[in-house]
Amino acid sequence: MNSSYDNLYKKMILDFARQKENHRVIKDATAAERGHNPSCGDDLTLLIKEQDSIIVDASFWGEGCAISTASTNILIGLIKGKSVNEARKITDAFFKMMQNEELTEEDQGLLGDAVILQNTADMPARIKCSTLSWHALKMIIQKDEKN
Ligand code: ZN
């Protein structure tokens, strides 16, 4: 990846990290899962409000670095208004990307803005930041499917 692309992605990540509207507590959330990354200091809790298998609202609480915060804001933007099943597909595509697996066109469509995090897959110190909230979402979906 050349450096101008690299800078563009950095700028986009910072823009997503600065978004404030998702940093709030949903009082009647139906699920919450904490993501904690001691090596960086990220400590974010993902909150979801589900109604009839649709994620009608999502937010996060806590503090994290630019990458974990940006990743969480992107995640929320992607899953809000979607069914739990769609959120699971998006999550699967995200982990495929972070494991450097080949993505189908469908995967890329599902990932939307999350593709800007792809280059963090090759940074061992950063991958935990990128995937923190996605692990939390995966836990929420897995618990949901057991019920
Ligand atoms: Zn971090």
Short mmCIF file of C-alpha atoms and ligand atoms in Angstrom, two decimals:
data_model
loop_
_atom_site.label_atom_id
_atom_site.label_comp_id
_atom_site.label_asym_id
_atom_site.label_seq_id
_atom_site.Cartn_x
_atom_site.Cartn_y
_atom_site.Cartn_z
CA MET A 1 0.00 0.00 0.00
CA ASN A 2 1.51 3.37 -0.97
CA SER A 3 1.80 6.16 1.55
CA SER A 4 -0.90 8.46 0.17
CA TYR A 5 -3.43 5.65 0.63
CA ASP A 6 -2.02 5.05 4.05
CA ASN A 7 -2.51 8.70 4.99
CA LEU A 8 -6.04 8.70 3.59
CA TYR A 9 -6.96 5.70 5.74
CA LYS A 10 -5.36 7.31 8.79
CA LYS A 11 -7.41 10.43 8.22
CA MET A 12 -10.60 8.41 7.78
CA ILE A 13 -9.88 6.45 10.97
CA LEU A 14 -9.39 9.70 12.90
CA ASP A 15 -12.64 11.10 11.48
CA PHE A 16 -14.52 8.02 12.66
CA ALA A 17 -12.78 8.16 16.05
CA ARG A 18 -14.02 11.73 16.56
CA GLN A 19 -17.70 10.89 16.06
CA LYS A 20 -19.52 11.44 19.33
CA GLU A 21 -23.10 10.40 18.69
CA ASN A 22 -22.60 6.71 19.50
CA HIS A 23 -20.76 7.37 22.76
CA ARG A 24 -23.74 7.11 25.10
CA VAL A 25 -25.61 4.58 27.20
CA ILE A 26 -28.82 3.04 25.88
CA LYS A 27 -30.95 2.78 29.01
CA ASP A 28 -33.12 -0.11 27.78
CA ALA A 29 -30.34 -2.01 26.03
CA THR A 30 -31.02 -5.73 25.62
CA ALA A 31 -27.35 -6.73 25.53
CA ALA A 32 -23.99 -5.33 26.60
CA GLU A 33 -20.53 -6.78 26.25
CA ARG A 34 -17.28 -5.30 27.46
CA GLY A 35 -14.14 -5.38 25.38
CA HIS A 36 -10.90 -4.86 27.25
CA ASN A 37 -7.46 -4.64 25.71
CA PRO A 38 -4.92 -4.07 28.51
CA SER A 39 -1.93 -3.82 26.15
CA CYS A 40 -3.36 -0.60 24.70
CA GLY A 41 -5.73 0.52 27.45
CA ASP A 42 -8.93 0.17 25.43
CA ASP A 43 -11.94 -0.50 27.62
CA LEU A 44 -15.17 -0.26 25.66
CA THR A 45 -18.59 -1.72 26.30
CA LEU A 46 -20.82 -2.30 23.30
CA LEU A 47 -24.54 -1.87 23.95
CA ILE A 48 -27.26 -3.23 21.71
CA LYS A 49 -31.01 -2.81 21.73
CA GLU A 50 -32.76 -5.59 19.90
CA GLN A 51 -36.43 -5.77 18.99
CA ASP A 52 -37.94 -8.68 17.03
CA SER A 53 -34.45 -9.79 15.92
CA ILE A 54 -33.62 -6.31 14.59
CA ILE A 55 -30.85 -4.19 16.10
CA VAL A 56 -32.84 -1.00 16.54
CA ASP A 57 -30.12 0.84 18.45
CA ALA A 58 -26.44 0.45 19.32
CA SER A 59 -23.93 2.51 21.26
CA PHE A 60 -20.75 2.20 23.28
CA TRP A 61 -19.40 3.39 26.58
CA GLY A 62 -15.88 3.66 27.94
CA GLU A 63 -12.64 4.85 26.41
CA GLY A 64 -10.34 3.55 23.73
CA CYS A 65 -7.61 4.64 21.34
CA ALA A 66 -8.37 6.15 17.92
CA ILE A 67 -8.42 2.77 16.17
CA SER A 68 -10.69 0.96 18.65
CA THR A 69 -13.04 3.95 18.82
CA ALA A 70 -13.15 4.33 15.04
CA SER A 71 -13.73 0.60 14.62
CA THR A 72 -16.61 0.72 17.12
CA ASN A 73 -18.23 3.69 15.38
CA ILE A 74 -17.94 1.92 12.02
CA LEU A 75 -19.40 -1.27 13.53
CA ILE A 76 -22.37 0.61 14.97
CA GLY A 77 -22.98 2.36 11.66
CA LEU A 78 -23.02 -0.99 9.89
CA ILE A 79 -25.32 -2.94 12.22
CA LYS A 80 -27.89 -0.35 13.27
CA GLY A 81 -31.23 -1.18 11.70
CA LYS A 82 -30.03 -4.58 10.51
CA SER A 83 -31.26 -8.00 11.59
CA VAL A 84 -29.13 -10.05 13.98
CA ASN A 85 -28.55 -12.47 11.12
CA GLU A 86 -27.18 -9.68 8.91
CA ALA A 87 -24.99 -8.46 11.77
CA ARG A 88 -23.58 -11.98 12.07
CA LYS A 89 -22.73 -12.00 8.35
CA ILE A 90 -21.02 -8.60 8.66
CA THR A 91 -19.04 -9.84 11.68
CA ASP A 92 -17.97 -13.01 9.86
CA ALA A 93 -16.80 -10.90 6.88
CA PHE A 94 -14.88 -8.59 9.22
CA PHE A 95 -12.97 -11.46 10.84
CA LYS A 96 -12.26 -12.93 7.41
CA MET A 97 -10.72 -9.60 6.41
CA MET A 98 -8.66 -9.37 9.61
CA GLN A 99 -7.36 -12.89 9.05
CA ASN A 100 -6.29 -11.83 5.54
CA GLU A 101 -8.66 -14.32 3.94
CA GLU A 102 -9.92 -13.65 0.46
CA LEU A 103 -13.11 -11.61 0.44
CA THR A 104 -16.01 -12.17 -1.92
CA GLU A 105 -17.84 -9.24 -3.48
CA GLU A 106 -20.64 -9.90 -1.02
CA ASP A 107 -18.18 -9.66 1.89
CA GLN A 108 -16.85 -6.35 0.59
CA GLY A 109 -20.38 -5.02 0.26
CA LEU A 110 -21.15 -6.05 3.83
CA LEU A 111 -17.97 -4.46 5.17
CA GLY A 112 -18.60 -0.95 3.84
CA ASP A 113 -16.40 1.57 5.67
CA ALA A 114 -14.80 -1.20 7.74
CA VAL A 115 -12.40 -1.87 4.84
CA ILE A 116 -10.32 1.10 6.03
CA LEU A 117 -9.26 -1.10 8.98
CA GLN A 118 -7.84 -3.79 6.71
CA ASN A 119 -4.24 -2.58 6.94
CA THR A 120 -4.32 -2.87 10.74
CA ALA A 121 -4.60 -6.66 10.23
CA ASP A 122 -0.86 -6.66 9.57
CA MET A 123 0.01 -4.65 12.69
CA PRO A 124 0.22 -7.01 15.68
CA ALA A 125 -0.05 -4.14 18.17
CA ARG A 126 -3.13 -2.74 16.43
CA ILE A 127 -5.21 -5.75 15.47
CA LYS A 128 -6.58 -6.10 19.00
CA CYS A 129 -7.75 -2.48 18.86
CA SER A 130 -9.50 -3.05 15.53
CA THR A 131 -11.24 -6.25 16.57
CA LEU A 132 -12.17 -5.36 20.19
CA SER A 133 -15.79 -4.36 19.62
CA TRP A 134 -16.24 -7.00 16.94
CA HIS A 135 -15.36 -9.69 19.49
CA ALA A 136 -17.93 -8.10 21.82
CA LEU A 137 -20.56 -8.15 19.06
CA LYS A 138 -19.72 -11.77 18.26
CA MET A 139 -20.28 -12.69 21.92
CA ILE A 140 -23.64 -10.89 21.94
CA ILE A 141 -24.77 -12.67 18.78
CA GLN A 142 -23.61 -16.07 20.06
CA LYS A 143 -25.48 -15.61 23.34
CA ASP A 144 -28.51 -14.50 21.35
CA GLU A 145 -28.46 -17.60 19.16
CA LYS A 146 -28.40 -19.87 22.21
CA ASN A 147 -31.67 -18.43 23.48
ZN ZN B 1 -6.17 0.49 21.17
#
